[in-house]
DNA sequence: GCCTATAAATAAGC
DNA sequence: GCTTATTTATAGGC
């Protein structure tokens, strides 16, 4: 038997999964004609990036970002950029709230998993009442909810007006 | 036989794959403690993004400070102020809704605590109202949150200015 | 959104 | 990097 080093297998997982995401991004670009940028920082702080057509090109399209200065305009072109900046701030605030909700859901999911495994937690006395058939369904409902919440901030982003476009 | 519209199935593929990449990014973050940002522009020019911990936090580490290359808004590429204002209001409504859902979850947490003390599930009292093999009330509360989120997303999307390009 | 068949990604071991 | 058992993602239909 071979001894498995935790750090080693974790490293393998990281690079494999990072390459997997790159491949998915490439596929999305090719199949749908989309532009995709992926930026990754490992837990050790090293930066990796992939982009089609290029990371820099895409990220510069992503501007303006909240916290960044609004685009510089002529004196007579004013009000609209302010509205966009305000909306970005609102979106960021909402994303924070969504993150909080997600944390709550994660905590609940953990409790369900614990109850399922050991049956000796906060609702120990009642776990039998849930039923063998209902518990997996309950857990799956939580997972679906988690995914939906995760995507919500993205939905808000996609609701923004299309970026000023030059090349496509 | 159902006639398959090319544009339609392509759209499905885009959103499914985009969500797939988000999930992969989320997994990479969770399993490896990495920070991941994904930015996508559809062929219609709409922006989507996902980030853990957040897109902006990650991109600010990648991009030089943004004072310099702020995006250039062409005078004729500015979107409708009305649509922007409506979207801002929608974001405010969403924030209120998130707060409301949080309050709802807090109330549920209280019920769970009470059930723990009484050694019974809080929804057992309403067992008659559940009907057949339906999910317990707690799960339905979660589903309610999910549905509210989806409805809000639909509202946001329907209030959008049309995409700059064809394909509707 | 759900479901199903199929293709692809991944973990673990070499 | 390769192999294989298993898990997951996806296309296509509803």
XYZ file of C-alpha atoms (C1' of nucleotides) in Angstrom:
364
model
C 0.000 0.000 0.000
C 1.147 3.438 -0.772
C 0.940 6.114 1.761
C -1.046 9.062 0.505
C 0.284 12.452 1.323
C -2.511 14.868 1.960
C -0.726 17.856 0.538
C 0.318 15.947 -2.519
C -3.077 14.695 -3.551
C -4.538 18.086 -2.838
C -2.025 19.633 -5.174
C -2.909 17.152 -7.867
C -6.543 17.980 -7.391
C -5.846 21.687 -7.716
C -3.961 21.517 -10.986
C -6.297 18.929 -12.446
C -9.319 20.960 -11.581
C -7.721 24.188 -12.719
C -6.988 22.633 -16.082
C -10.522 21.298 -16.112
C -11.918 24.785 -15.727
C -9.667 26.070 -18.467
C -10.961 23.361 -20.742
C -14.549 24.203 -19.886
C -13.882 27.858 -20.571
C -12.321 27.007 -23.902
C -15.320 24.869 -24.810
C -17.740 27.614 -23.878
C -15.835 30.017 -26.058
C -15.708 27.684 -29.028
C -19.225 26.292 -28.844
C -21.020 29.536 -28.034
C -18.748 32.224 -29.369
C -18.387 33.678 -25.901
C -15.413 35.432 -24.384
C -14.257 33.868 -21.149
C -11.617 34.815 -18.620
C -10.634 32.713 -15.617
C -8.357 34.008 -12.882
C -7.217 31.676 -10.106
C -5.146 32.265 -7.003
C -3.942 29.112 -5.311
C -4.014 28.850 -1.542
C -0.284 29.484 -1.711
C -0.992 32.790 -3.416
C 0.250 31.938 -6.863
C -1.716 33.419 -9.772
C -2.993 31.516 -12.779
C -5.127 32.789 -15.608
C -6.720 31.672 -18.805
C -8.623 33.699 -21.346
C -10.138 33.463 -24.769
C -9.389 35.622 -26.681
C -7.136 36.861 -23.856
C -7.430 37.579 -20.176
C -6.534 41.226 -20.466
C -8.876 41.897 -23.307
C -11.815 40.393 -21.465
C -11.138 41.942 -18.090
C -10.891 45.371 -19.577
C -14.327 44.792 -21.003
C -15.546 44.007 -17.531
C -14.903 47.555 -16.324
C -16.293 49.623 -14.744
C -16.131 47.770 -11.470
C -17.555 48.968 -8.210
C -14.947 50.804 -6.241
C -13.261 51.865 -9.387
C -13.520 55.300 -10.788
C -16.304 55.891 -13.211
C -15.258 56.316 -16.805
C -14.162 59.789 -17.660
C -16.665 61.586 -19.790
C -17.153 64.979 -21.315
C -18.735 67.579 -19.074
C -22.040 67.366 -20.865
C -22.338 63.610 -20.589
C -23.054 63.093 -16.932
C -25.988 61.414 -15.282
C -25.964 57.920 -16.726
C -22.555 56.803 -15.446
C -23.584 57.871 -11.952
C -26.630 55.649 -12.153
C -24.510 52.742 -13.308
C -22.019 53.251 -10.507
C -24.826 53.410 -7.956
C -26.269 50.229 -9.343
C -22.934 48.477 -9.059
C -22.768 49.452 -5.412
C -26.282 48.171 -4.863
C -25.397 44.916 -6.559
C -22.350 44.528 -4.349
C -24.405 45.085 -1.227
C -26.933 42.540 -2.367
C -24.190 40.065 -3.135
C -22.985 40.395 0.445
C -26.449 39.612 1.692
C -26.695 36.660 -0.628
C -23.352 35.419 0.652
C -24.727 35.579 4.163
C -27.773 33.587 3.121
C -25.545 31.050 1.473
C -23.579 30.649 4.666
C -26.816 29.990 6.508
C -27.832 27.364 4.017
C -24.414 25.736 4.215
C -24.695 25.530 7.965
C -28.074 23.868 7.694
C -26.784 21.434 5.115
C -23.937 20.483 7.434
C -26.375 19.766 10.229
C -28.439 17.582 7.942
C -25.366 15.660 6.859
C -24.292 15.172 10.447
C -27.698 13.964 11.427
C -27.664 11.553 8.530
C -24.246 10.155 9.404
C -24.151 9.962 13.174
C -27.683 10.626 14.250
C -26.585 12.292 17.436
C -26.944 15.975 16.917
C -29.349 18.760 17.595
C -32.420 16.959 16.375
C -31.287 13.512 17.364
C -34.533 12.705 19.057
C -36.469 13.504 15.911
C -34.322 12.207 13.114
C -36.317 9.018 12.836
C -39.410 11.006 12.040
C -37.824 12.371 8.895
C -37.783 8.959 7.293
C -35.207 7.228 5.188
C -36.896 8.230 1.961
C -37.313 11.892 2.793
C -33.859 12.695 4.060
C -32.020 12.466 0.727
C -34.714 14.512 -0.890
C -34.359 17.138 1.783
C -30.625 17.270 1.280
C -31.000 17.571 -2.467
C -33.418 20.440 -2.010
C -30.790 22.221 0.028
C -28.158 21.641 -2.630
C -30.364 23.010 -5.364
C -31.119 26.043 -3.269
C -27.428 26.589 -2.672
C -26.751 26.551 -6.402
C -29.526 28.989 -7.043
C -28.253 31.400 -4.468
C -24.745 31.076 -5.830
C -25.966 32.131 -9.250
C -28.057 35.022 -8.056
C -25.323 37.604 -7.993
C -24.448 36.580 -11.503
C -28.021 37.100 -12.579
C -27.869 40.614 -11.258
C -24.699 41.202 -13.212
C -26.209 39.891 -16.402
C -29.100 42.294 -15.961
C -26.769 45.183 -16.496
C -26.831 47.002 -19.788
C -24.473 45.474 -22.322
C -21.015 46.976 -22.144
C -19.890 49.615 -24.570
C -18.833 47.501 -27.443
C -16.210 47.866 -30.055
C -15.107 44.519 -31.327
C -17.059 41.363 -31.157
C -40.965 15.245 -33.494
C -39.984 18.505 -32.189
C -38.281 20.957 -34.381
C -35.061 22.152 -32.854
C -34.176 25.747 -33.366
C -30.463 26.218 -33.625
C -30.442 29.467 -31.725
C -32.579 28.030 -28.991
C -30.518 24.996 -28.170
C -27.387 27.062 -28.405
C -28.751 29.360 -25.782
C -29.487 26.443 -23.505
C -25.983 25.170 -23.993
C -24.528 28.543 -23.106
C -26.304 28.985 -19.817
C -25.879 25.362 -18.819
C -22.188 25.448 -19.543
C -21.781 28.814 -17.907
C -23.374 27.467 -14.759
C -21.179 24.406 -15.064
C -18.064 26.557 -15.034
C -19.350 28.471 -12.038
C -19.862 25.221 -10.200
C -16.384 24.056 -11.092
C -14.949 27.345 -9.890
C -16.875 27.018 -6.669
C -15.585 23.494 -6.173
C -12.010 24.542 -6.837
C -12.371 27.243 -4.256
C -13.922 24.963 -1.668
C -11.707 21.935 -2.179
C -8.393 23.731 -2.605
C -8.873 27.016 -0.808
C -8.226 28.885 -4.015
C -9.657 32.192 -5.148
C -11.352 31.998 -8.509
C -12.939 34.588 -10.761
C -14.768 33.832 -13.979
C -15.871 36.523 -16.395
C -17.953 35.654 -19.435
C -19.247 37.720 -22.323
C -21.921 36.051 -24.368
C -21.890 36.376 -28.124
C -24.686 38.903 -27.610
C -22.311 41.034 -25.566
C -23.854 40.543 -22.150
C -21.601 40.256 -19.134
C -21.682 37.459 -16.583
C -19.350 36.886 -13.720
C -18.754 34.631 -10.779
C -16.142 34.899 -8.072
C -15.198 33.362 -4.778
C -14.706 35.249 -2.552
C -15.797 37.875 -5.072
C -15.005 38.872 -8.603
C -13.780 42.280 -7.647
C -11.569 41.115 -4.827
C -9.826 38.715 -7.164
C -9.567 40.952 -10.178
C -8.154 43.772 -8.129
C -5.223 41.495 -7.518
C -4.833 40.802 -11.175
C -5.426 44.166 -12.748
C -3.269 47.176 -12.083
C -5.146 49.979 -10.404
C -7.942 51.008 -12.688
C -7.469 54.736 -12.795
C -5.734 54.486 -16.099
C -7.593 52.175 -18.426
C -11.114 53.124 -17.553
C -13.491 51.953 -20.257
C -14.299 54.424 -22.920
C -18.018 55.017 -23.189
C -18.853 56.022 -26.695
C -21.358 58.821 -26.714
C -23.723 56.756 -28.811
C -23.244 53.561 -26.839
C -24.798 54.806 -23.611
C -27.804 52.787 -22.572
C -31.213 54.121 -21.772
C -31.356 56.073 -18.490
C -34.886 54.848 -17.925
C -33.871 51.219 -18.029
C -30.958 51.875 -15.724
C -33.157 53.622 -13.213
C -35.715 50.822 -13.309
C -32.997 48.290 -12.744
C -31.670 50.186 -9.795
C -35.110 50.106 -8.221
C -35.287 46.385 -8.917
C -32.029 45.881 -7.080
C -33.406 47.768 -4.102
C -36.465 45.574 -4.106
C -34.295 42.507 -4.209
C -32.363 43.707 -1.200
C -35.593 44.117 0.697
C -36.668 40.677 -0.360
C -33.437 39.128 0.847
C -33.966 40.803 4.198
C -37.497 39.439 4.326
C -36.310 35.935 3.555
C -33.690 36.211 6.237
C -36.384 37.141 8.722
C -38.382 34.146 7.568
C -35.439 31.865 8.116
C -34.895 33.332 11.555
C -38.480 32.504 12.420
C -37.949 28.962 11.221
C -34.831 28.672 13.344
C -36.918 29.604 16.370
C -39.406 26.895 15.519
C -36.618 24.352 15.157
C -35.262 25.291 18.569
C -38.691 24.895 20.077
C -39.071 21.516 18.421
C -35.735 20.451 19.839
C -36.904 21.295 23.334
C -40.151 19.429 22.766
C -38.383 16.468 21.163
C -40.421 16.632 18.006
C -40.194 18.140 14.558
C -41.712 21.551 14.327
C -43.654 20.574 11.253
C -45.300 17.593 12.872
C -47.976 19.900 14.166
C -48.883 20.678 10.565
C -48.604 17.149 9.296
C -52.159 17.142 8.033
C -51.519 20.203 5.932
C -48.576 18.624 4.184
C -50.448 16.080 2.180
C -49.219 12.943 0.415
C -45.463 12.644 0.166
C -44.847 16.342 -0.024
C -41.801 17.888 1.493
C -42.001 19.241 5.015
C -42.707 22.871 5.568
C -39.115 23.669 6.134
C -38.198 22.424 2.709
C -41.056 24.319 1.220
C -39.795 27.453 2.892
C -36.498 26.856 1.199
C -38.193 26.272 -2.118
C -40.113 29.480 -1.589
C -36.865 31.344 -1.276
C -35.608 29.703 -4.433
C -38.755 30.641 -6.321
C -38.626 34.191 -5.099
C -35.094 34.442 -6.298
C -36.009 33.083 -9.697
C -38.991 35.385 -10.018
C -36.855 38.364 -9.137
C -34.347 37.309 -11.742
C -37.076 37.018 -14.334
C -38.337 40.473 -13.456
C -34.896 41.919 -13.805
C -34.338 40.229 -17.118
C -37.685 41.240 -18.557
C -37.007 44.843 -17.620
C -33.840 44.808 -19.617
C -33.075 46.880 -22.623
C -32.852 44.493 -25.569
C -29.451 43.025 -26.313
C -27.416 45.070 -28.742
C -27.426 42.278 -31.297
C -30.114 40.017 -32.722
C -30.959 36.621 -31.231
C -34.042 37.057 -29.113
C -37.190 23.779 -13.996
C -36.960 17.940 -14.384
C -35.395 13.543 -16.497
C -32.471 10.252 -19.115
C -28.681 8.521 -21.803
C -24.176 9.528 -22.881
C -19.817 11.912 -22.644
C -16.471 13.893 -19.829
C -14.011 14.948 -15.516
C -11.991 13.400 -11.571
C -9.559 10.695 -7.614
C -6.622 7.385 -6.550
C -3.041 4.477 -7.511
C 1.059 3.332 -10.481
C 1.358 11.197 -17.263
C -1.432 6.745 -17.741
C -5.313 3.604 -16.172
C -9.531 2.653 -14.200
C -13.609 3.049 -11.195
C -16.687 6.426 -10.073
C -18.861 10.798 -10.127
C -20.458 14.728 -12.588
C -21.749 17.547 -16.593
C -24.221 17.960 -20.558
C -27.555 17.595 -24.707
C -31.833 16.959 -25.910
C -36.538 16.563 -24.871
C -40.471 17.975 -21.998
